[in-house]
mmCIF file of C-alpha atoms in Angstrom:
data_model
loop_
_atom_site.group_PDB
_atom_site.id
_atom_site.type_symbol
_atom_site.label_atom_id
_atom_site.label_comp_id
_atom_site.label_asym_id
_atom_site.label_seq_id
_atom_site.Cartn_x
_atom_site.Cartn_y
_atom_site.Cartn_z
ATOM 1 C CA MET A 1 67.373 120.152 85.497
ATOM 2 C CA LEU A 2 65.070 118.759 88.164
ATOM 3 C CA ASN A 3 64.001 115.101 88.059
ATOM 4 C CA GLN A 4 60.288 114.640 87.574
ATOM 5 C CA LEU A 5 58.395 113.312 90.603
ATOM 6 C CA ASP A 6 57.009 109.799 90.168
ATOM 7 C CA PRO A 7 53.254 110.424 89.675
ATOM 8 C CA LEU A 8 52.437 107.081 91.287
ATOM 9 C CA LEU A 9 54.120 108.100 94.519
ATOM 10 C CA HIS A 10 53.039 111.734 94.388
ATOM 11 C CA SER A 11 49.680 110.947 95.949
ATOM 12 C CA GLU A 12 48.978 111.247 99.679
ATOM 13 C CA LEU A 13 47.762 107.730 100.484
ATOM 14 C CA ARG A 14 50.158 105.821 98.222
ATOM 15 C CA LEU A 15 53.107 107.826 99.557
ATOM 16 C CA ALA A 16 51.938 107.209 103.150
ATOM 17 C CA VAL A 17 51.753 103.445 102.473
ATOM 18 C CA MET A 18 55.212 103.392 100.876
ATOM 19 C CA SER A 19 56.669 105.441 103.775
ATOM 20 C CA VAL A 20 55.337 102.894 106.275
ATOM 21 C CA LEU A 21 56.494 99.878 104.246
ATOM 22 C CA ILE A 22 59.998 101.286 103.652
ATOM 23 C CA ALA A 23 60.607 101.103 107.421
ATOM 24 C CA LEU A 24 59.244 97.555 107.761
ATOM 25 C CA GLU A 25 59.783 94.027 106.479
ATOM 26 C CA GLU A 26 56.024 93.558 106.137
ATOM 27 C CA ALA A 27 52.730 95.003 107.363
ATOM 28 C CA ASP A 28 49.178 93.752 107.138
ATOM 29 C CA PHE A 29 46.141 95.598 105.818
ATOM 30 C CA VAL A 30 44.810 96.481 109.321
ATOM 31 C CA TYR A 31 48.169 97.972 110.313
ATOM 32 C CA LEU A 32 48.349 100.096 107.146
ATOM 33 C CA GLN A 33 44.756 101.234 107.639
ATOM 34 C CA GLU A 34 45.480 102.225 111.250
ATOM 35 C CA LYS A 35 48.650 104.114 110.310
ATOM 36 C CA THR A 36 47.214 105.933 107.299
ATOM 37 C CA GLY A 37 43.661 106.473 108.573
ATOM 38 C CA ALA A 38 42.309 105.475 105.139
ATOM 39 C CA SER A 39 39.016 103.702 104.419
ATOM 40 C CA SER A 40 39.211 100.004 103.460
ATOM 41 C CA GLY A 41 37.970 100.634 99.917
ATOM 42 C CA ASN A 42 40.367 103.470 99.176
ATOM 43 C CA LEU A 43 43.323 101.630 100.686
ATOM 44 C CA SER A 44 42.543 98.515 98.615
ATOM 45 C CA ILE A 45 42.476 100.557 95.396
ATOM 46 C CA GLN A 46 45.788 102.283 96.167
ATOM 47 C CA LEU A 47 47.455 99.009 97.187
ATOM 48 C CA ASP A 48 46.378 97.461 93.885
ATOM 49 C CA LYS A 49 47.923 100.382 91.984
ATOM 50 C CA LEU A 50 51.212 100.002 93.866
ATOM 51 C CA GLN A 51 51.162 96.251 93.253
ATOM 52 C CA ASN A 52 50.464 96.684 89.531
ATOM 53 C CA ALA A 53 53.452 99.039 89.323
ATOM 54 C CA GLY A 54 55.597 96.357 90.993
ATOM 55 C CA TYR A 55 56.337 98.615 93.985
ATOM 56 C CA ILE A 56 54.810 96.272 96.548
ATOM 57 C CA GLU A 57 53.846 92.610 96.717
ATOM 58 C CA ILE A 58 50.625 91.479 98.340
ATOM 59 C CA GLU A 59 50.142 88.085 99.921
ATOM 60 C CA LYS A 60 46.708 86.845 100.938
ATOM 61 C CA THR A 61 46.908 84.436 103.854
ATOM 62 C CA TYR A 62 44.813 83.273 106.788
ATOM 63 C CA LYS A 63 45.429 83.856 110.484
ATOM 64 C CA GLY A 64 43.265 81.200 112.069
ATOM 65 C CA LYS A 65 40.003 81.501 110.188
ATOM 66 C CA LYS A 66 40.413 85.184 109.397
ATOM 67 C CA PRO A 67 41.792 86.294 106.030
ATOM 68 C CA ARG A 68 44.904 88.441 106.249
ATOM 69 C CA THR A 69 46.486 90.638 103.595
ATOM 70 C CA VAL A 70 50.233 91.120 104.017
ATOM 71 C CA CYS A 71 52.113 93.808 102.080
ATOM 72 C CA ARG A 72 55.846 94.081 101.445
ATOM 73 C CA ILE A 73 57.842 96.666 99.529
ATOM 74 C CA THR A 74 59.798 95.248 96.563
ATOM 75 C CA GLN A 75 63.324 96.182 95.440
ATOM 76 C CA LYS A 76 61.746 98.165 92.589
ATOM 77 C CA GLY A 77 59.609 99.963 95.184
ATOM 78 C CA VAL A 78 62.631 100.778 97.349
ATOM 79 C CA GLU A 79 64.466 102.218 94.351
ATOM 80 C CA ALA A 80 61.421 104.245 93.240
ATOM 81 C CA PHE A 81 60.979 105.594 96.779
ATOM 82 C CA ARG A 82 64.652 106.587 97.011
ATOM 83 C CA ALA A 83 64.497 108.308 93.616
ATOM 84 C CA TYR A 84 61.311 110.116 94.685
ATOM 85 C CA VAL A 85 62.931 111.416 97.909
ATOM 86 C CA GLU A 86 66.020 112.530 95.967
ATOM 87 C CA ALA A 87 63.820 114.362 93.461
ATOM 88 C CA LEU A 88 61.899 116.013 96.310
ATOM 89 C CA LYS A 89 65.144 117.224 97.865
ATOM 90 C CA GLY A 90 66.067 118.740 94.496
ATOM 91 C CA TYR A 91 62.780 120.636 94.348
ATOM 92 C CA LEU A 92 63.114 121.876 97.922
ATOM 93 C CA ASP A 93 66.859 122.499 97.592
ATOM 94 C CA VAL A 94 67.678 120.575 100.785
ATOM 95 C CA MET B 1 40.100 109.269 96.223
ATOM 96 C CA GLU B 2 43.591 110.559 95.378
ATOM 97 C CA LYS B 3 44.995 113.694 96.902
ATOM 98 C CA ASN B 4 48.075 115.271 95.375
ATOM 99 C CA MET B 5 50.402 117.345 97.496
ATOM 100 C CA ASN B 6 53.121 119.889 96.975
ATOM 101 C CA GLU B 7 56.770 118.890 97.477
ATOM 102 C CA LYS B 8 56.999 120.235 101.045
ATOM 103 C CA GLU B 9 53.843 118.378 102.117
ATOM 104 C CA SER B 10 55.212 115.168 100.568
ATOM 105 C CA LEU B 11 58.448 115.368 102.525
ATOM 106 C CA GLU B 12 56.536 116.157 105.734
ATOM 107 C CA LEU B 13 54.243 113.177 105.146
ATOM 108 C CA ILE B 14 57.203 110.812 104.607
ATOM 109 C CA THR B 15 58.899 112.058 107.801
ATOM 110 C CA ARG B 16 55.665 111.789 109.821
ATOM 111 C CA MET B 17 54.829 108.267 108.636
ATOM 112 C CA ILE B 18 58.365 106.935 109.242
ATOM 113 C CA ASP B 19 58.397 108.579 112.707
ATOM 114 C CA ASN B 20 54.983 107.084 113.602
ATOM 115 C CA THR B 21 56.119 103.631 112.448
ATOM 116 C CA ARG B 22 59.302 103.874 114.563
ATOM 117 C CA LYS B 23 57.306 104.984 117.631
ATOM 118 C CA GLY B 24 55.059 101.940 117.266
ATOM 119 C CA MET B 25 58.129 99.705 117.025
ATOM 120 C CA GLU B 26 59.579 101.173 120.254
ATOM 121 C CA LYS B 27 56.306 100.576 122.093
ATOM 122 C CA ASN B 28 56.158 96.990 120.802
ATOM 123 C CA ALA B 29 59.767 96.379 121.854
ATOM 124 C CA ALA B 30 58.984 97.322 125.482
ATOM 125 C CA LEU B 31 56.175 94.748 125.829
ATOM 126 C CA PRO B 32 58.260 91.498 125.670
ATOM 127 C CA MET B 33 60.921 92.994 127.980
ATOM 128 C CA LEU B 34 58.311 93.881 130.619
ATOM 129 C CA ILE B 35 56.398 90.595 130.331
ATOM 130 C CA PHE B 36 59.457 88.324 130.421
ATOM 131 C CA GLY B 37 61.203 90.570 132.979
ATOM 132 C CA TYR B 38 58.357 90.492 135.503
ATOM 133 C CA THR B 39 57.642 86.777 134.848
ATOM 134 C CA SER B 40 61.329 85.979 135.470
ATOM 135 C CA ILE B 41 61.441 87.989 138.717
ATOM 136 C CA VAL B 42 58.234 86.425 140.091
ATOM 137 C CA THR B 43 59.389 82.901 139.111
ATOM 138 C CA THR B 44 62.869 83.407 140.596
ATOM 139 C CA LEU B 45 61.458 84.689 143.890
ATOM 140 C CA ALA B 46 58.885 81.854 143.919
ATOM 141 C CA VAL B 47 61.670 79.245 143.474
ATOM 142 C CA TRP B 48 63.783 80.957 146.145
ATOM 143 C CA PHE B 49 60.854 81.108 148.602
ATOM 144 C CA ALA B 50 59.678 77.522 147.955
ATOM 145 C CA VAL B 51 63.155 75.961 148.158
ATOM 146 C CA THR B 52 64.112 77.984 151.251
ATOM 147 C CA LYS B 53 60.914 77.026 153.068
ATOM 148 C CA THR B 54 60.685 73.357 152.071
ATOM 149 C CA GLU B 55 64.278 72.448 151.066
ATOM 150 C CA ASN B 56 62.690 70.431 148.285
ATOM 151 C CA TYR B 57 64.815 70.977 145.168
ATOM 152 C CA MET B 58 62.022 69.714 142.906
ATOM 153 C CA PHE B 59 60.691 73.291 143.083
ATOM 154 C CA HIS B 60 63.430 74.142 140.562
ATOM 155 C CA LEU B 61 61.025 72.697 137.985
ATOM 156 C CA LEU B 62 59.132 75.978 138.419
ATOM 157 C CA TRP B 63 61.711 77.556 136.076
ATOM 158 C CA ILE B 64 59.663 76.229 133.198
ATOM 159 C CA ALA B 65 57.081 78.896 134.154
ATOM 160 C CA ILE B 66 59.267 81.604 132.562
ATOM 161 C CA PRO B 67 58.863 80.433 128.946
ATOM 162 C CA VAL B 68 55.339 79.023 129.477
ATOM 163 C CA ILE B 69 53.748 81.983 131.311
ATOM 164 C CA GLY B 70 55.891 84.491 129.393
ATOM 165 C CA TRP B 71 54.797 83.269 125.963
ATOM 166 C CA LEU B 72 51.193 82.851 127.128
ATOM 167 C CA LEU B 73 50.986 86.445 128.402
ATOM 168 C CA TYR B 74 52.862 87.765 125.373
ATOM 169 C CA GLY B 75 50.500 85.897 123.049
ATOM 170 C CA LEU B 76 47.383 87.181 124.837
ATOM 171 C CA LEU B 77 48.508 90.807 125.148
ATOM 172 C CA GLY B 78 50.035 90.776 121.678
ATOM 173 C CA ARG B 79 46.817 89.411 120.171
ATOM 174 C CA ALA B 80 44.701 92.123 121.831
ATOM 175 C CA ARG B 81 47.090 94.754 120.490
ATOM 176 C CA THR B 82 47.276 93.388 116.930
ATOM 177 C CA ARG B 83 43.485 93.050 116.755
ATOM 178 C CA ARG B 84 43.279 96.829 117.186
ATOM 179 C CA GLY B 85 46.340 97.975 115.294
ATOM 180 C CA GLY B 86 47.214 95.191 112.838
ATOM 181 C CA ILE B 87 50.480 93.313 112.503
ATOM 182 C CA SER B 88 53.812 94.588 111.263
ATOM 183 C CA GLN B 89 57.312 93.177 111.278
ATOM 184 C CA SER B 90 60.431 95.297 110.958
ATOM 185 C CA HIS B 91 63.715 94.000 109.501
ATOM 186 C CA MET B 92 65.429 94.799 112.781
ATOM 187 C CA GLY B 93 62.612 93.207 114.803
ATOM 188 C CA SER B 94 62.905 89.891 112.977
ATOM 189 C CA LEU B 95 66.720 89.907 113.334
ATOM 190 C CA ILE B 96 66.443 90.581 117.088
ATOM 191 C CA GLY B 97 63.740 87.905 117.337
ATOM 192 C CA ARG B 98 66.057 85.328 115.741
ATOM 193 C CA ILE B 99 68.888 86.258 118.131
ATOM 194 C CA TRP B 100 66.571 85.795 121.151
ATOM 195 C CA ILE B 101 65.225 82.471 119.863
ATOM 196 C CA PHE B 102 68.835 81.254 119.537
ATOM 197 C CA LEU B 103 69.726 82.497 123.046
ATOM 198 C CA ALA B 104 66.547 80.978 124.534
ATOM 199 C CA GLY B 105 67.473 77.657 122.874
ATOM 200 C CA VAL B 106 70.953 77.726 124.432
ATOM 201 C CA MET B 107 69.400 78.607 127.834
ATOM 202 C CA MET B 108 67.014 75.642 127.574
ATOM 203 C CA LEU B 109 69.974 73.432 126.679
ATOM 204 C CA CYS B 110 71.785 74.671 129.814
ATOM 205 C CA MET B 111 68.871 73.395 131.910
ATOM 206 C CA VAL B 112 69.942 69.806 131.123
ATOM 207 C CA PRO B 113 73.442 69.897 132.707
ATOM 208 C CA ALA B 114 72.033 72.134 135.470
ATOM 209 C CA PHE B 115 69.878 69.206 136.623
ATOM 210 C CA MET B 116 72.568 66.562 135.997
ATOM 211 C CA LEU B 117 75.864 68.106 137.111
ATOM 212 C CA ARG B 118 76.436 69.305 140.619
ATOM 213 C CA GLY B 119 78.085 72.741 140.750
ATOM 214 C CA PHE B 120 77.168 73.625 137.173
ATOM 215 C CA PRO B 121 77.053 77.470 137.121
ATOM 216 C CA ALA B 122 73.597 77.634 135.492
ATOM 217 C CA SER B 123 72.608 80.983 137.033
ATOM 218 C CA PHE B 124 75.826 82.599 135.814
ATOM 219 C CA ILE B 125 75.524 81.225 132.266
ATOM 220 C CA MET B 126 71.798 82.055 131.907
ATOM 221 C CA THR B 127 72.216 85.583 133.265
ATOM 222 C CA LEU B 128 75.256 86.150 131.046
ATOM 223 C CA LEU B 129 73.361 84.928 127.955
ATOM 224 C CA ALA B 130 70.335 87.127 128.761
ATOM 225 C CA ALA B 131 72.596 90.129 129.405
ATOM 226 C CA ILE B 132 74.394 89.564 126.085
ATOM 227 C CA GLY B 133 70.961 89.439 124.401
ATOM 228 C CA VAL B 134 69.908 92.741 125.991
ATOM 229 C CA SER B 135 73.206 94.441 125.053
ATOM 230 C CA CYS B 136 73.078 93.132 121.462
ATOM 231 C CA THR B 137 69.470 94.356 121.136
ATOM 232 C CA GLY B 138 70.552 97.787 122.419
ATOM 233 C CA LEU B 139 73.510 97.918 120.021
ATOM 234 C CA LEU B 140 71.358 96.918 117.042
ATOM 235 C CA VAL B 141 68.625 99.475 117.733
ATOM 236 C CA ARG B 142 71.216 102.002 118.946
ATOM 237 C CA TYR B 143 69.439 102.578 122.248
ATOM 238 C CA ALA B 144 71.912 103.485 125.021
ATOM 239 C CA PRO B 145 69.753 102.511 128.078
ATOM 240 C CA LEU B 146 69.484 98.947 126.726
ATOM 241 C CA VAL B 147 73.250 98.701 126.166
ATOM 242 C CA ILE B 148 73.975 100.076 129.655
ATOM 243 C CA CYS B 149 71.426 97.776 131.359
ATOM 244 C CA GLY B 150 72.861 94.826 129.390
ATOM 245 C CA ILE B 151 76.400 95.654 130.568
ATOM 246 C CA LEU B 152 75.118 95.935 134.164
ATOM 247 C CA GLY B 153 73.561 92.498 133.634
ATOM 248 C CA VAL B 154 76.907 91.095 132.424
ATOM 249 C CA LEU B 155 78.613 92.479 135.551
ATOM 250 C CA THR B 156 75.841 91.085 137.801
ATOM 251 C CA SER B 157 76.220 87.670 136.159
ATOM 252 C CA PHE B 158 79.835 87.478 137.378
ATOM 253 C CA VAL B 159 78.626 88.063 140.957
ATOM 254 C CA LEU B 160 76.814 84.741 140.519
ATOM 255 C CA LEU B 161 80.166 82.935 140.304
ATOM 256 C CA TRP B 162 80.714 83.778 143.976
ATOM 257 C CA VAL B 163 77.158 83.957 145.300
ATOM 258 C CA THR B 164 75.976 80.387 144.797
ATOM 259 C CA GLY B 165 73.248 78.128 146.132
ATOM 260 C CA ILE B 166 69.780 79.345 146.927
ATOM 261 C CA ALA B 167 71.037 82.855 147.839
ATOM 262 C CA SER B 168 71.945 83.346 144.168
ATOM 263 C CA MET B 169 68.202 83.518 143.384
ATOM 264 C CA VAL B 170 68.000 86.968 144.970
ATOM 265 C CA VAL B 171 70.899 88.218 142.803
ATOM 266 C CA LEU B 172 69.235 86.619 139.790
ATOM 267 C CA ALA B 173 65.950 88.459 140.482
ATOM 268 C CA ALA B 174 67.895 91.722 140.809
ATOM 269 C CA ALA B 175 69.660 90.987 137.499
ATOM 270 C CA PHE B 176 66.291 90.473 135.727
ATOM 271 C CA ALA B 177 65.049 93.774 137.193
ATOM 272 C CA VAL B 178 68.127 95.646 135.918
ATOM 273 C CA MET B 179 68.382 93.907 132.531
ATOM 274 C CA MET B 180 64.743 93.666 131.465
ATOM 275 C CA VAL B 181 62.238 95.511 133.649
ATOM 276 C CA LEU B 182 64.219 98.749 133.958
ATOM 277 C CA PRO B 183 65.000 99.180 130.221
ATOM 278 C CA GLY B 184 61.458 97.986 129.399
ATOM 279 C CA HIS B 185 59.964 100.820 131.456
ATOM 280 C CA ILE B 186 62.459 103.354 130.042
ATOM 281 C CA LEU B 187 61.553 102.281 126.487
ATOM 282 C CA HIS B 188 57.804 102.353 127.226
ATOM 283 C CA HIS B 189 58.044 105.771 128.877
ATOM 284 C CA ALA B 190 60.105 107.165 125.964
ATOM 285 C CA ALA B 191 57.621 105.819 123.383
ATOM 286 C CA ASN B 192 54.654 107.296 125.307
ATOM 287 C CA LYS B 193 56.404 110.651 125.660
ATOM 288 C CA LYS B 194 57.095 110.772 121.901
ATOM 289 C CA SER B 195 53.457 110.025 121.041
ATOM 290 C CA GLU B 196 52.180 112.915 123.211
#
């Protein structure tokens, strides 16, 4: 019996964001936008969804006078990502 | 806009994103090594030249240029880079950063007896500490050229127990070239090659 894929992670942009954050301690909004190539609006929406699910935490700070949004993956996010990759391997039989 | 993918595309996306993130980290790691490496070489040769020509040992105060100019250049170049590509911090990067801050603190502390005690082997201790830092960084990121260059730095540091006085500055400059500039260029070249 194959595990069902987490619908929250089974979306291109959200999965891209989680894949970047899993390799890092933290990344800001500009970094995520540069890595994923997403528009600001779309990225904001997907980050909110990941935050509401408890997969990432978002901290709004200032760097000088400029606002800065810092994202970090949570333990729940790490576990969900691992489970997602395991499920994928099951589907692909790797 | 949400785009769903099939399982194969998902796995490819995960691999691609993690690879891209790692490449960026490698490129970022080369920058401080090149900046501090070249700053250290130029400062060392400047001290050597000034002291040899004037025999005025006050020129040893020029050593302060390494942290001052190094951090200034790193801040300026780093800021230009982060303005374009944003800021990220890896777990490994922050661990390595803490190790280097500790080592830099010990090196600064060594400056005190170096000015007060005659015959204090400051060059040996500083080179050894820097070489240990390079080797530890290489071991943590599992990058063989860094480990090898660090070990070469450790060996060069022992030469400084015999080559003393102002002549040791030349050995010191060579040690900085081997420990920092060489692995910095190797790392930068490898990161560029991967992104092609």
